[in-house]
Tab-separated table of C-alpha atoms in Angstrom:
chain	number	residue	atom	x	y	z
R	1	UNK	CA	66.159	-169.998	158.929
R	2	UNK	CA	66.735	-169.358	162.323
R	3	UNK	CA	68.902	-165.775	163.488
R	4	UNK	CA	70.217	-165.508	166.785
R	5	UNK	CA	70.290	-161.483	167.930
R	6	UNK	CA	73.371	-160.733	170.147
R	7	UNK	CA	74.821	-157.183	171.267
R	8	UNK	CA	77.728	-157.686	168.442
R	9	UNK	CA	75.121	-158.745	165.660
R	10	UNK	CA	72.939	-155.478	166.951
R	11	UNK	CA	75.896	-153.136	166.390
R	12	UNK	CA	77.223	-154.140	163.205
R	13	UNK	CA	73.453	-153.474	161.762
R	14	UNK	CA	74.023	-149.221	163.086
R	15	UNK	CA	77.461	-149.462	160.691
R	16	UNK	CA	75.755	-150.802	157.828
R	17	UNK	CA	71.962	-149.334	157.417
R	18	UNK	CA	71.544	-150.696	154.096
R	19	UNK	CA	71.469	-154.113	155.402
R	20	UNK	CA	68.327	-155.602	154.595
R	21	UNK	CA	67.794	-157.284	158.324
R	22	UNK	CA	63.912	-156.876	157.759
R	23	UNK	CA	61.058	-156.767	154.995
R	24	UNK	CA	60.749	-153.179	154.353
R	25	UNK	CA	57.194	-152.736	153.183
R	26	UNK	CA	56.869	-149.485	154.443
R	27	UNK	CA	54.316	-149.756	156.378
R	28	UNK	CA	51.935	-148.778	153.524
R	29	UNK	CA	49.201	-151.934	154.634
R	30	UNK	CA	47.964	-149.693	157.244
R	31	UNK	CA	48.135	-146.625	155.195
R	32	UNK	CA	46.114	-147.911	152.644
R	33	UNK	CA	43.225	-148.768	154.763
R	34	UNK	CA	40.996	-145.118	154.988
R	35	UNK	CA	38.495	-145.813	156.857
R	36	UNK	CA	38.772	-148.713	159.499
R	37	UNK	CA	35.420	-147.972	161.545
R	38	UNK	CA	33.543	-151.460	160.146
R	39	UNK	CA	36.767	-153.271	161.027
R	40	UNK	CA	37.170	-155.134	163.773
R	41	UNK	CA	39.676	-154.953	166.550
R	42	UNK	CA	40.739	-156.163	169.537
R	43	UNK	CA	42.008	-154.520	173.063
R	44	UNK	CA	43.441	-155.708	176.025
R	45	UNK	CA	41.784	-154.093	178.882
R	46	UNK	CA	43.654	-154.734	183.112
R	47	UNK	CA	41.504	-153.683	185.234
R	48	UNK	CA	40.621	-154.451	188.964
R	49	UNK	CA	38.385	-156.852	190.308
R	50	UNK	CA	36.374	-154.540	192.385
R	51	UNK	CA	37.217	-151.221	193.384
R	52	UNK	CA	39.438	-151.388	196.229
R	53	UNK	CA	41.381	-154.587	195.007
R	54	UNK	CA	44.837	-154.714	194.453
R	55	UNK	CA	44.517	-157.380	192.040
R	56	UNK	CA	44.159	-157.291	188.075
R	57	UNK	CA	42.496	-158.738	185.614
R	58	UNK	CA	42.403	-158.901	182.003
R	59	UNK	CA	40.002	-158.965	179.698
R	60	UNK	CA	39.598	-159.283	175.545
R	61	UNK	CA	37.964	-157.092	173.698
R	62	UNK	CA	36.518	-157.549	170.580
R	63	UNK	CA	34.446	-154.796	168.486
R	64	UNK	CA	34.283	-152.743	165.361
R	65	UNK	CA	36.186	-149.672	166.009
R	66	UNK	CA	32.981	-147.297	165.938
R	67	UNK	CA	31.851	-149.504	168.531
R	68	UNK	CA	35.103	-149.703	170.578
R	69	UNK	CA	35.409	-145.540	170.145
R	70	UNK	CA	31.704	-145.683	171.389
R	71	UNK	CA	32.175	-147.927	174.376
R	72	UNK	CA	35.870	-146.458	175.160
R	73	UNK	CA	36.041	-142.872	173.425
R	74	UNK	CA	37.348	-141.517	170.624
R	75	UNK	CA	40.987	-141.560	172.362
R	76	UNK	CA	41.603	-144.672	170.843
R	77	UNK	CA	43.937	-144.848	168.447
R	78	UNK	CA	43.638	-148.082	165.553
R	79	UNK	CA	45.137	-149.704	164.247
R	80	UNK	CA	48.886	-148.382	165.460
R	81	UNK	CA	51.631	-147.865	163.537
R	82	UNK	CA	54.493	-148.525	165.738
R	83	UNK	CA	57.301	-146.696	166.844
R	84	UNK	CA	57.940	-142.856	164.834
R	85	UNK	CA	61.859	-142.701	163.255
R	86	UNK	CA	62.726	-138.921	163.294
R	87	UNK	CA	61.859	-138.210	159.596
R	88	UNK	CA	65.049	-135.618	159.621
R	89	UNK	CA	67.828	-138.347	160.250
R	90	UNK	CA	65.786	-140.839	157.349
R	91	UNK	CA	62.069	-140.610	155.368
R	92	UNK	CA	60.267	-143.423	154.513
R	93	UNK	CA	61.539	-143.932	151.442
R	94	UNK	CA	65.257	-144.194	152.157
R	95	UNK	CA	66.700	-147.355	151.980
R	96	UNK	CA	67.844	-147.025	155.197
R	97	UNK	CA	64.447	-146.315	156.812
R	98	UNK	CA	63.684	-150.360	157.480
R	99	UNK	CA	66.950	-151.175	159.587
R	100	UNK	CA	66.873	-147.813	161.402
R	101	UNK	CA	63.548	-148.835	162.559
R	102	UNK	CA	63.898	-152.184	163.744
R	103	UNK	CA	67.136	-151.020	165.459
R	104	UNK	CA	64.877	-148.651	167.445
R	105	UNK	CA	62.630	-150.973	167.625
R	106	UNK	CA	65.040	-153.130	169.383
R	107	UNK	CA	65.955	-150.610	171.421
R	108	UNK	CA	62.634	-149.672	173.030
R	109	UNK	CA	61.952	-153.354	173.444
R	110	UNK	CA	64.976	-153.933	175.396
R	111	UNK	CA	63.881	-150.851	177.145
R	112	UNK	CA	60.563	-152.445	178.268
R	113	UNK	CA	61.182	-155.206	179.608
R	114	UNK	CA	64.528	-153.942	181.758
R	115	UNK	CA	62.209	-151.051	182.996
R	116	UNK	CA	60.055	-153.576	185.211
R	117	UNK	CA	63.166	-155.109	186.972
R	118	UNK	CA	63.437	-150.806	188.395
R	119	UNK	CA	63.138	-150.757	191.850
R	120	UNK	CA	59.434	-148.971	192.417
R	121	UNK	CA	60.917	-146.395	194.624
R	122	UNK	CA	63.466	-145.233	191.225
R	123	UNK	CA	59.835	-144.948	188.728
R	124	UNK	CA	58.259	-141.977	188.046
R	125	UNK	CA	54.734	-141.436	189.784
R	126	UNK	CA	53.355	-141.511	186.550
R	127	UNK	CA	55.118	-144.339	185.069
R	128	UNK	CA	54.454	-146.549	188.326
R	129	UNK	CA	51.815	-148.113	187.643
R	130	UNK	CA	52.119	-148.775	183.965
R	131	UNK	CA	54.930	-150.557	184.729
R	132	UNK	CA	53.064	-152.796	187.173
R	133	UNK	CA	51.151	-153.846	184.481
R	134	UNK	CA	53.134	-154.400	181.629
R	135	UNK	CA	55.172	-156.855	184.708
R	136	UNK	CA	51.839	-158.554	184.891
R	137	UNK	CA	51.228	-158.926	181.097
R	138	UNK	CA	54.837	-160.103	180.319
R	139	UNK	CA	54.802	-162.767	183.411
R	140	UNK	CA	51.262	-163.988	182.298
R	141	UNK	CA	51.698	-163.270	178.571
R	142	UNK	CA	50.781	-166.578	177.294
R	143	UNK	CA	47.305	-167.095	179.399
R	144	UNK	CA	44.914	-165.955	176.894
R	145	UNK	CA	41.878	-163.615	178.655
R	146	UNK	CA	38.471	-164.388	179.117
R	147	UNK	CA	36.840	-162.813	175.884
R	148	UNK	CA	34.116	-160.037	175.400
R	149	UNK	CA	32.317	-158.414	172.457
R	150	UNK	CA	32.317	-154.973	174.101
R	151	UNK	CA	30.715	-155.353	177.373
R	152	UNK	CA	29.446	-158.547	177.062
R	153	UNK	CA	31.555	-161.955	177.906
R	154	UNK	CA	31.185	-164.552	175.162
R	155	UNK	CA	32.343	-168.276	175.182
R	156	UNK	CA	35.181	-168.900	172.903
R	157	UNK	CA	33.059	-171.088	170.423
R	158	UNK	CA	30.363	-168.707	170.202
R	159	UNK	CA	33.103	-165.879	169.218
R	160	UNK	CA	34.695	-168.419	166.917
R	161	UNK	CA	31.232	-169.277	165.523
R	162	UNK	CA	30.773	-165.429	164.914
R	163	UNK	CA	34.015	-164.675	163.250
R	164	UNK	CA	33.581	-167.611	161.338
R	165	UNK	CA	30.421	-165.502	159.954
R	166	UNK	CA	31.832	-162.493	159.408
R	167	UNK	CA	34.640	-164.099	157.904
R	168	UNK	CA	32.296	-165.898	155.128
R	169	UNK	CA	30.598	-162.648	154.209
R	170	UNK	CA	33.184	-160.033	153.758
R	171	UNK	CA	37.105	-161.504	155.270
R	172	UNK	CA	38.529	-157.987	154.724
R	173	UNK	CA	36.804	-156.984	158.144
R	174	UNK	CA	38.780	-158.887	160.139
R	175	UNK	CA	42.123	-157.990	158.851
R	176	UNK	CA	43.317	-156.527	162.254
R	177	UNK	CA	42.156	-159.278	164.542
R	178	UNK	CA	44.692	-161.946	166.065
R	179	UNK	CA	42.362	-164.770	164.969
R	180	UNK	CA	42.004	-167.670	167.351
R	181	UNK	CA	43.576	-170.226	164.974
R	182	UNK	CA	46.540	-167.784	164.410
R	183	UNK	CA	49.935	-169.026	166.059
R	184	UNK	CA	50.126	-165.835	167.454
R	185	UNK	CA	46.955	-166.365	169.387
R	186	UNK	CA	48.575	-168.376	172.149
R	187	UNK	CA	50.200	-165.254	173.204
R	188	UNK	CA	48.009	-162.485	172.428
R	189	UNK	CA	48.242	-160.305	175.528
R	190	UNK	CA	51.955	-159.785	174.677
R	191	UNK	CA	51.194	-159.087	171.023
R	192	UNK	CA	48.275	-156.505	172.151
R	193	UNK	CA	50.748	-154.905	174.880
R	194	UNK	CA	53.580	-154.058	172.047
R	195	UNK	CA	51.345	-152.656	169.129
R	196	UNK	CA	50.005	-150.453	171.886
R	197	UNK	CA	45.984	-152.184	172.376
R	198	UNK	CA	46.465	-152.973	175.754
R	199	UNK	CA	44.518	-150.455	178.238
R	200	UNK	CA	43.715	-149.870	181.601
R	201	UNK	CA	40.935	-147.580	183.507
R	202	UNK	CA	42.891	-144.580	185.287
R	203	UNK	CA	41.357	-143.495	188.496
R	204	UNK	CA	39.183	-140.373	186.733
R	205	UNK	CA	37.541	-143.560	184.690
R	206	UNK	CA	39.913	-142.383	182.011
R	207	UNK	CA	40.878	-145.214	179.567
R	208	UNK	CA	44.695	-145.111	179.648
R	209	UNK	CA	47.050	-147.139	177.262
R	210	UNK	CA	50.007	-149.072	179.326
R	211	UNK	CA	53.013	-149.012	176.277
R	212	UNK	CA	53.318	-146.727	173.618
R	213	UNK	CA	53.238	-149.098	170.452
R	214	UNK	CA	56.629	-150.418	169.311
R	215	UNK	CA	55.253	-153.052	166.604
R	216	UNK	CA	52.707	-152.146	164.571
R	217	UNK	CA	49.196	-154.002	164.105
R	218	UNK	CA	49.909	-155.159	160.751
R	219	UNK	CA	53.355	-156.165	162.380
R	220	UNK	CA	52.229	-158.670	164.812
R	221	UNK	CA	49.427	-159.831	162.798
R	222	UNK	CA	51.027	-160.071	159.467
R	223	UNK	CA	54.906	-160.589	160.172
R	224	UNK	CA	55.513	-161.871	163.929
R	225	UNK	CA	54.243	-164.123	166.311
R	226	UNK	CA	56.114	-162.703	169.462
R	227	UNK	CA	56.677	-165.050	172.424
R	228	UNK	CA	58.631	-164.400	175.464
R	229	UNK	CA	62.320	-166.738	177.070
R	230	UNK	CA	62.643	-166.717	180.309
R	231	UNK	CA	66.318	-168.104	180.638
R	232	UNK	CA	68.296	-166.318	177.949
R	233	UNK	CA	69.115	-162.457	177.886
R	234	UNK	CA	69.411	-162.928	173.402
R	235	UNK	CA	66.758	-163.017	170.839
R	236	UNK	CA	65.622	-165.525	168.447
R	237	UNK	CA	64.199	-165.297	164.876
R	238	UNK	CA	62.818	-168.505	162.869
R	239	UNK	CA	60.994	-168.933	159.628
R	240	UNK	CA	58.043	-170.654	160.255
R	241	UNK	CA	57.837	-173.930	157.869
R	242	UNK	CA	54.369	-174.001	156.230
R	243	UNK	CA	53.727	-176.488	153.705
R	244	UNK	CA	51.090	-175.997	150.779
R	245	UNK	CA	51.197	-173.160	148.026
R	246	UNK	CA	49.112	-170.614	150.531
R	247	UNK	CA	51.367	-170.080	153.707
R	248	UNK	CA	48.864	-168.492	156.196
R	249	UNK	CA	50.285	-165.142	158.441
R	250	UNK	CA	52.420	-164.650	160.356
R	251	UNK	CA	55.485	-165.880	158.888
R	252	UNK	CA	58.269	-165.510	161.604
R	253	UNK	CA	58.595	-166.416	165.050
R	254	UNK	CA	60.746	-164.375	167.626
R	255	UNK	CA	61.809	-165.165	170.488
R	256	UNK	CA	62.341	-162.538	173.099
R	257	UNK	CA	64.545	-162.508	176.376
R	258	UNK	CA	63.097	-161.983	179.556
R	259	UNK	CA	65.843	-163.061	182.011
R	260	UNK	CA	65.112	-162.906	186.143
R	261	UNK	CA	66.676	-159.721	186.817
R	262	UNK	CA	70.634	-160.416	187.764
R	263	UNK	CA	71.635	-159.702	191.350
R	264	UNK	CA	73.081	-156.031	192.090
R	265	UNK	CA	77.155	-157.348	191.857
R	266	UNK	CA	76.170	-158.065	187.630
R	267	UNK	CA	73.857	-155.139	187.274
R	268	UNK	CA	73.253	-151.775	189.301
R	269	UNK	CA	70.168	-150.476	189.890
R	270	UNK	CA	71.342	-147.098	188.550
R	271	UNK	CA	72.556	-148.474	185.600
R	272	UNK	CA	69.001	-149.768	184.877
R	273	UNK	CA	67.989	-146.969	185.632
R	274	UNK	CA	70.141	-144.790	183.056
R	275	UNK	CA	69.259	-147.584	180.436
R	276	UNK	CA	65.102	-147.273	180.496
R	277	UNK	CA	65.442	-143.499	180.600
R	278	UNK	CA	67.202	-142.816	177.611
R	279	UNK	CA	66.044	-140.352	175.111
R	280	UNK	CA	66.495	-141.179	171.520
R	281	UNK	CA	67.927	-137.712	171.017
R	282	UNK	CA	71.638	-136.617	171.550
R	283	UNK	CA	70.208	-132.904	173.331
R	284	UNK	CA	68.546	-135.199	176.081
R	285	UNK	CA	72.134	-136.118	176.940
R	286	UNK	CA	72.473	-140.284	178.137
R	287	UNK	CA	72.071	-142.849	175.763
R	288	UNK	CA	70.733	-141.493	172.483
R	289	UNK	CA	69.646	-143.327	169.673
R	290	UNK	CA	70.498	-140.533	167.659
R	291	UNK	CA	74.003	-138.418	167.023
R	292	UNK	CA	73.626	-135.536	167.565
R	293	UNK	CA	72.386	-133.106	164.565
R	294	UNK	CA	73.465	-132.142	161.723
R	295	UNK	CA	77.335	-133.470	162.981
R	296	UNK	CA	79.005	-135.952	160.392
R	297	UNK	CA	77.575	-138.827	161.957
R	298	UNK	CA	74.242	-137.688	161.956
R	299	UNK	CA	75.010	-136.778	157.905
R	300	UNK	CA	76.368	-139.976	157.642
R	301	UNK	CA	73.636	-141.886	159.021
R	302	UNK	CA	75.765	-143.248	162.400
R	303	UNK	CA	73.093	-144.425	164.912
R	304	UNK	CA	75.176	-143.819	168.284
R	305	UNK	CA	72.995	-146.326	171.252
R	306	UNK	CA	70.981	-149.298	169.877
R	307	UNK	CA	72.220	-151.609	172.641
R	308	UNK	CA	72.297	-151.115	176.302
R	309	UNK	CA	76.025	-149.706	177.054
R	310	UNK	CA	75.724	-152.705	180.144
R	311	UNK	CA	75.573	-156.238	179.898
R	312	UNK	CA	73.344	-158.580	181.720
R	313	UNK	CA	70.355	-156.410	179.753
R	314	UNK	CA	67.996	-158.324	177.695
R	315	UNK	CA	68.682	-157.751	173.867
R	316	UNK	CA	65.374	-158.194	172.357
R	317	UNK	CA	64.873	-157.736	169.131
R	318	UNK	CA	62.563	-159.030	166.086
Protein backbone atom coordinates (compact mmCIF):
# COMPACT_ATOMS: atom_id res chain seq x y z
CA UNK A 1 0.00 0.00 0.00
CA UNK A 2 1.38 3.12 -0.80
CA UNK A 3 0.20 6.63 1.48
CA UNK A 4 0.91 9.87 0.21
CA UNK A 5 1.47 12.53 3.40
CA UNK A 6 0.11 16.04 2.53
CA UNK A 7 -0.49 19.15 4.97
CA UNK A 8 -4.47 18.23 4.85
CA UNK A 9 -3.82 14.39 5.53
CA UNK A 10 -1.28 15.71 8.53
CA UNK A 11 -4.07 17.77 10.13
CA UNK A 12 -6.92 15.58 10.07
CA UNK A 13 -4.56 12.93 12.10
CA UNK A 14 -4.31 16.06 15.31
CA UNK A 15 -8.50 15.85 15.14
CA UNK A 16 -8.64 12.26 15.39
CA UNK A 17 -5.69 10.73 17.76
CA UNK A 18 -7.16 7.43 17.85
CA UNK A 19 -6.38 6.88 14.31
CA UNK A 20 -4.19 4.08 14.02
CA UNK A 21 -1.70 5.89 11.27
CA UNK A 22 1.24 3.73 12.77
CA UNK A 23 2.11 0.29 14.56
CA UNK A 24 2.02 1.22 18.10
CA UNK A 25 4.35 -1.22 19.77
CA UNK A 26 5.31 0.98 22.32
CA UNK A 27 8.51 1.06 21.98
CA UNK A 28 8.94 -1.83 24.47
CA UNK A 29 11.83 -3.72 21.88
CA UNK A 30 14.30 -1.39 23.24
CA UNK A 31 13.03 -1.51 26.70
CA UNK A 32 13.32 -4.99 26.96
CA UNK A 33 16.90 -5.19 26.10
CA UNK A 34 18.89 -4.53 29.84
CA UNK A 35 22.00 -4.66 29.13
CA UNK A 36 23.22 -3.79 25.49
CA UNK A 37 27.15 -3.58 26.21
CA UNK A 38 27.95 -7.08 24.03
CA UNK A 39 25.74 -5.62 21.31
CA UNK A 40 26.90 -4.16 18.54
CA UNK A 41 26.33 -0.76 17.09
CA UNK A 42 27.07 1.49 14.66
CA UNK A 43 27.94 5.49 14.55
CA UNK A 44 28.37 7.91 12.06
CA UNK A 45 31.32 9.95 12.87
CA UNK A 46 32.07 13.77 10.30
CA UNK A 47 35.03 14.77 10.99
CA UNK A 48 37.81 16.81 9.15
CA UNK A 49 40.42 15.67 7.03
CA UNK A 50 43.24 17.25 8.83
CA UNK A 51 43.08 19.87 11.26
CA UNK A 52 42.78 23.03 9.54
CA UNK A 53 40.49 21.68 6.64
CA UNK A 54 37.29 22.91 5.90
CA UNK A 55 36.24 19.77 4.46
CA UNK A 56 34.37 16.65 6.07
CA UNK A 57 34.41 13.34 6.06
CA UNK A 58 32.51 10.51 7.25
CA UNK A 59 33.26 7.56 8.61
CA UNK A 60 31.32 4.09 9.93
CA UNK A 61 31.68 2.85 12.97
CA UNK A 62 31.18 -0.41 14.04
CA UNK A 63 31.76 -1.81 17.77
CA UNK A 64 30.19 -3.35 20.80
CA UNK A 65 28.95 -0.58 22.87
CA UNK A 66 31.59 -1.18 25.80
CA UNK A 67 33.96 -0.74 23.14
CA UNK A 68 32.36 2.31 21.44
CA UNK A 69 31.86 3.95 25.27
CA UNK A 70 35.64 3.00 25.57
CA UNK A 71 36.89 4.50 22.35
CA UNK A 72 34.22 7.56 22.51
CA UNK A 73 33.13 7.90 26.33
CA UNK A 74 30.50 7.02 28.25
CA UNK A 75 28.41 10.10 26.71
CA UNK A 76 27.06 7.91 24.32
CA UNK A 77 23.80 7.18 24.48
CA UNK A 78 22.46 3.44 22.69
CA UNK A 79 20.50 2.49 21.35
CA UNK A 80 18.02 5.83 21.20
CA UNK A 81 14.67 5.96 21.71
CA UNK A 82 13.48 8.74 19.63
CA UNK A 83 11.74 11.75 20.20
CA UNK A 84 10.10 12.22 24.24
CA UNK A 85 5.96 13.03 24.02
CA UNK A 86 5.25 15.14 27.20
CA UNK A 87 3.95 12.24 29.39
CA UNK A 88 1.30 14.96 30.96
CA UNK A 89 -0.68 15.61 27.61
CA UNK A 90 -0.56 11.33 26.91
CA UNK A 91 1.46 8.11 28.73
CA UNK A 92 2.50 5.35 26.94
CA UNK A 93 -0.24 3.44 27.29
CA UNK A 94 -2.96 5.70 25.91
CA UNK A 95 -4.26 4.90 22.78
CA UNK A 96 -3.46 8.03 21.63
CA UNK A 97 0.27 7.88 22.50
CA UNK A 98 1.27 6.25 18.79
CA UNK A 99 -0.31 9.09 16.51
CA UNK A 100 0.75 11.88 18.90
CA UNK A 101 4.17 10.67 18.35
CA UNK A 102 4.52 10.27 14.82
CA UNK A 103 2.75 13.67 14.47
CA UNK A 104 5.73 15.08 16.42
CA UNK A 105 7.71 13.10 14.80
CA UNK A 106 6.66 14.67 11.64
CA UNK A 107 7.01 17.76 12.95
CA UNK A 108 10.67 17.74 14.00
CA UNK A 109 11.46 16.11 10.69
CA UNK A 110 10.00 18.82 8.74
CA UNK A 111 11.88 20.94 11.14
CA UNK A 112 15.27 19.46 10.09
CA UNK A 113 15.48 19.57 6.97
CA UNK A 114 13.86 23.39 6.52
CA UNK A 115 16.48 24.44 9.22
CA UNK A 116 19.50 23.94 6.66
CA UNK A 117 17.86 26.13 3.89
CA UNK A 118 18.41 29.21 7.18
CA UNK A 119 20.55 31.69 6.04
CA UNK A 120 23.96 31.07 8.33
CA UNK A 121 23.93 34.59 9.49
CA UNK A 122 19.93 33.79 11.16
CA UNK A 123 21.60 30.24 13.20
CA UNK A 124 22.55 30.25 16.50
CA UNK A 125 26.45 30.05 17.19
CA UNK A 126 25.83 26.91 18.63
CA UNK A 127 23.55 25.43 16.20
CA UNK A 128 25.89 26.59 13.19
CA UNK A 129 27.72 24.09 12.66
CA UNK A 130 25.45 21.18 13.33
CA UNK A 131 23.52 22.37 10.78
CA UNK A 132 26.42 22.31 8.32
CA UNK A 133 26.55 18.89 8.81
CA UNK A 134 23.33 17.47 8.88
CA UNK A 135 23.31 19.73 5.06
CA UNK A 136 26.20 17.48 4.26
CA UNK A 137 24.63 14.16 5.45
CA UNK A 138 21.18 14.84 3.81
CA UNK A 139 22.91 15.99 0.30
CA UNK A 140 25.26 12.88 0.45
CA UNK A 141 22.86 10.60 2.35
CA UNK A 142 22.92 7.74 0.06
CA UNK A 143 26.99 7.39 -0.34
CA UNK A 144 27.61 4.82 2.17
CA UNK A 145 31.12 5.67 4.36
CA UNK A 146 34.22 4.00 4.31
CA UNK A 147 33.81 1.45 7.29
CA UNK A 148 35.83 0.95 10.62
CA UNK A 149 35.72 -1.44 13.58
CA UNK A 150 36.62 1.30 16.08
CA UNK A 151 39.75 2.81 14.93
CA UNK A 152 40.65 0.55 12.47
CA UNK A 153 39.34 0.74 8.59
CA UNK A 154 38.15 -2.64 7.34
CA UNK A 155 37.19 -3.67 3.70
CA UNK A 156 33.57 -4.26 3.30
CA UNK A 157 33.99 -8.13 2.74
CA UNK A 158 36.12 -8.59 5.60
CA UNK A 159 33.29 -6.75 7.85
CA UNK A 160 30.70 -8.80 6.03
CA UNK A 161 32.83 -11.93 6.59
CA UNK A 162 32.88 -10.94 10.38
CA UNK A 163 29.26 -10.27 10.89
CA UNK A 164 28.58 -13.20 9.05
CA UNK A 165 30.46 -14.88 12.21
CA UNK A 166 28.98 -13.29 14.78
CA UNK A 167 25.81 -13.74 13.21
CA UNK A 168 26.25 -17.76 13.17
CA UNK A 169 27.17 -17.88 16.83
CA UNK A 170 24.76 -15.80 18.73
CA UNK A 171 22.30 -13.37 15.92
CA UNK A 172 20.81 -11.55 18.94
CA UNK A 173 24.13 -9.39 19.01
CA UNK A 174 23.57 -7.74 16.10
CA UNK A 175 20.06 -6.67 16.58
CA UNK A 176 20.93 -2.88 16.37
CA UNK A 177 23.15 -2.93 13.34
CA UNK A 178 21.87 -1.70 9.77
CA UNK A 179 23.22 -4.90 8.19
CA UNK A 180 24.82 -4.55 4.80
CA UNK A 181 22.21 -6.68 2.99
CA UNK A 182 19.42 -4.58 4.68
CA UNK A 183 17.48 -2.20 2.15
CA UNK A 184 18.08 0.33 4.47
CA UNK A 185 21.79 -0.01 4.05
CA UNK A 186 21.95 2.00 0.84
CA UNK A 187 21.17 4.95 2.88
CA UNK A 188 22.58 4.49 6.18
CA UNK A 189 24.08 7.89 6.95
CA UNK A 190 20.51 9.31 6.85
CA UNK A 191 19.14 6.49 8.99
CA UNK A 192 22.20 7.02 11.60
CA UNK A 193 21.63 11.00 11.45
CA UNK A 194 17.70 10.63 12.57
CA UNK A 195 17.98 7.94 15.43
CA UNK A 196 20.61 10.31 16.73
CA UNK A 197 24.24 7.95 15.95
CA UNK A 198 25.69 10.38 13.90
CA UNK A 199 28.68 12.39 15.72
CA UNK A 200 31.19 14.79 15.21
CA UNK A 201 34.56 15.85 17.25
CA UNK A 202 33.90 19.46 18.83
CA UNK A 203 36.94 21.59 19.00
CA UNK A 204 37.79 20.56 22.97
CA UNK A 205 38.05 16.82 21.24
CA UNK A 206 34.59 16.48 22.71
CA UNK A 207 32.45 13.88 20.82
CA UNK A 208 29.30 15.87 19.98
CA UNK A 209 26.02 14.35 18.46
CA UNK A 210 24.68 16.52 15.26
CA UNK A 211 20.49 15.73 15.71
CA UNK A 212 18.78 14.88 18.66
CA UNK A 213 17.12 11.42 17.70
CA UNK A 214 13.65 11.66 16.12
CA UNK A 215 13.32 7.79 15.06
CA UNK A 216 14.34 5.40 17.22
CA UNK A 217 17.02 2.51 16.56
CA UNK A 218 14.59 -0.17 16.57
CA UNK A 219 12.60 2.32 14.25
CA UNK A 220 14.87 2.50 11.38
CA UNK A 221 16.12 -0.90 11.74
CA UNK A 222 12.95 -2.73 12.35
CA UNK A 223 10.09 -0.51 10.70
CA UNK A 224 11.64 2.06 8.04
CA UNK A 225 14.01 2.25 5.44
CA UNK A 226 14.17 6.16 5.13
CA UNK A 227 15.32 7.65 1.80
CA UNK A 228 15.35 11.18 0.81
CA UNK A 229 13.15 13.19 -2.76
CA UNK A 230 14.65 15.80 -4.00
CA UNK A 231 11.76 17.25 -6.25
CA UNK A 232 8.63 16.98 -4.13
CA UNK A 233 7.91 19.02 -0.83
CA UNK A 234 5.20 15.58 0.31
CA UNK A 235 6.02 12.31 1.80
CA UNK A 236 5.66 8.85 0.68
CA UNK A 237 4.90 5.56 2.53
CA UNK A 238 4.95 1.97 0.71
CA UNK A 239 4.70 -1.56 1.94
CA UNK A 240 7.52 -3.29 0.86
CA UNK A 241 6.38 -6.61 -1.16
CA UNK A 242 8.39 -9.59 0.20
CA UNK A 243 7.54 -12.89 -0.97
CA UNK A 244 8.15 -16.18 1.17
CA UNK A 245 6.55 -16.96 4.70
CA UNK A 246 9.66 -14.99 6.58
CA UNK A 247 9.52 -11.26 5.36
CA UNK A 248 12.97 -9.93 6.48
CA UNK A 249 13.01 -6.07 8.34
CA UNK A 250 12.28 -3.37 7.58
CA UNK A 251 8.91 -3.50 6.27
CA UNK A 252 8.07 0.08 4.95
CA UNK A 253 9.68 2.44 2.80
CA UNK A 254 9.29 6.33 3.18
CA UNK A 255 9.97 8.67 1.18
CA UNK A 256 10.95 12.04 2.46
CA UNK A 257 10.90 15.61 0.77
CA UNK A 258 13.86 17.52 0.43
CA UNK A 259 12.90 20.25 -2.09
CA UNK A 260 15.78 23.07 -3.29
CA UNK A 261 14.84 25.74 -1.04
CA UNK A 262 12.05 28.10 -2.95
CA UNK A 263 13.17 31.60 -3.86
CA UNK A 264 12.37 34.47 -1.17
CA UNK A 265 8.83 35.73 -3.24
CA UNK A 266 7.34 31.75 -2.11
CA UNK A 267 9.08 31.62 1.20
CA UNK A 268 10.69 34.31 3.64
CA UNK A 269 13.60 33.80 5.33
CA UNK A 270 11.88 34.84 8.58
CA UNK A 271 9.25 32.62 8.12
CA UNK A 272 11.83 29.76 8.07
CA UNK A 273 13.09 31.05 10.56
CA UNK A 274 9.87 31.12 12.94
CA UNK A 275 9.18 27.49 11.59
CA UNK A 276 12.69 25.62 12.85
CA UNK A 277 12.46 27.52 16.12
CA UNK A 278 9.35 26.43 17.41
CA UNK A 279 8.95 25.05 20.81
CA UNK A 280 6.61 22.21 21.27
CA UNK A 281 5.13 24.04 24.23
CA UNK A 282 2.32 26.75 24.14
CA UNK A 283 4.49 29.01 27.17
CA UNK A 284 7.39 29.26 24.50
CA UNK A 285 4.85 31.27 22.50
CA UNK A 286 5.23 30.53 18.23
CA UNK A 287 4.26 27.42 16.89
CA UNK A 288 3.59 24.88 19.62
CA UNK A 289 2.96 21.43 19.26
CA UNK A 290 1.14 21.55 22.30
CA UNK A 291 -2.14 23.72 23.60
CA UNK A 292 -1.53 25.20 26.09
CA UNK A 293 -2.13 23.39 29.66
CA UNK A 294 -4.59 22.20 31.31
CA UNK A 295 -7.14 24.48 28.73
CA UNK A 296 -9.96 22.27 27.04
CA UNK A 297 -7.90 21.49 24.22
CA UNK A 298 -5.11 20.34 26.05
CA UNK A 299 -7.98 18.07 28.16
CA UNK A 300 -9.26 17.14 25.05
CA UNK A 301 -6.21 16.00 23.48
CA UNK A 302 -6.14 19.01 20.52
CA UNK A 303 -2.53 19.07 19.18
CA UNK A 304 -2.43 22.90 18.00
CA UNK A 305 1.02 22.97 15.18
CA UNK A 306 1.95 19.64 13.49
CA UNK A 307 2.43 21.33 10.11
CA UNK A 308 4.37 24.34 9.20
CA UNK A 309 1.67 27.36 9.30
CA UNK A 310 3.61 28.23 5.55
CA UNK A 311 3.60 26.43 2.49
CA UNK A 312 6.47 25.68 0.25
CA UNK A 313 7.89 23.67 3.64
CA UNK A 314 8.74 20.13 3.23
CA UNK A 315 6.07 17.83 4.98
CA UNK A 316 8.01 14.87 5.92
CA UNK A 317 6.66 12.39 7.63
CA UNK A 318 6.93 8.40 8.12
Amino acid sequence: MTSLFTRDLLNSFKSNLNHNVVSAYNISPIDSYHNCDEYWFQLLILEKDYPNSENFKAKLVYGKKKYLDQEYGTGLILPTNGVEIDADFVSKSDIEYSTVRFLLQCRKLSQLFTYTWLNPNEIEKEMKLKIELTRIILDTYNIIPDSYILSEKVPDLRLKQMLLEIEKKNPQLLDFLIKPESVSYASIPLALLLCGQAYYYEENGELTRICDPILSTYELIWEYAVRLSWDTFYATRIDISQAGLSPKPPYTKVTMGYPPKPNEFSLKEEHIKEWVTAKEHYECGGYPFYPEKDSENWKNKQLDHVVAPYPYIPLSCL
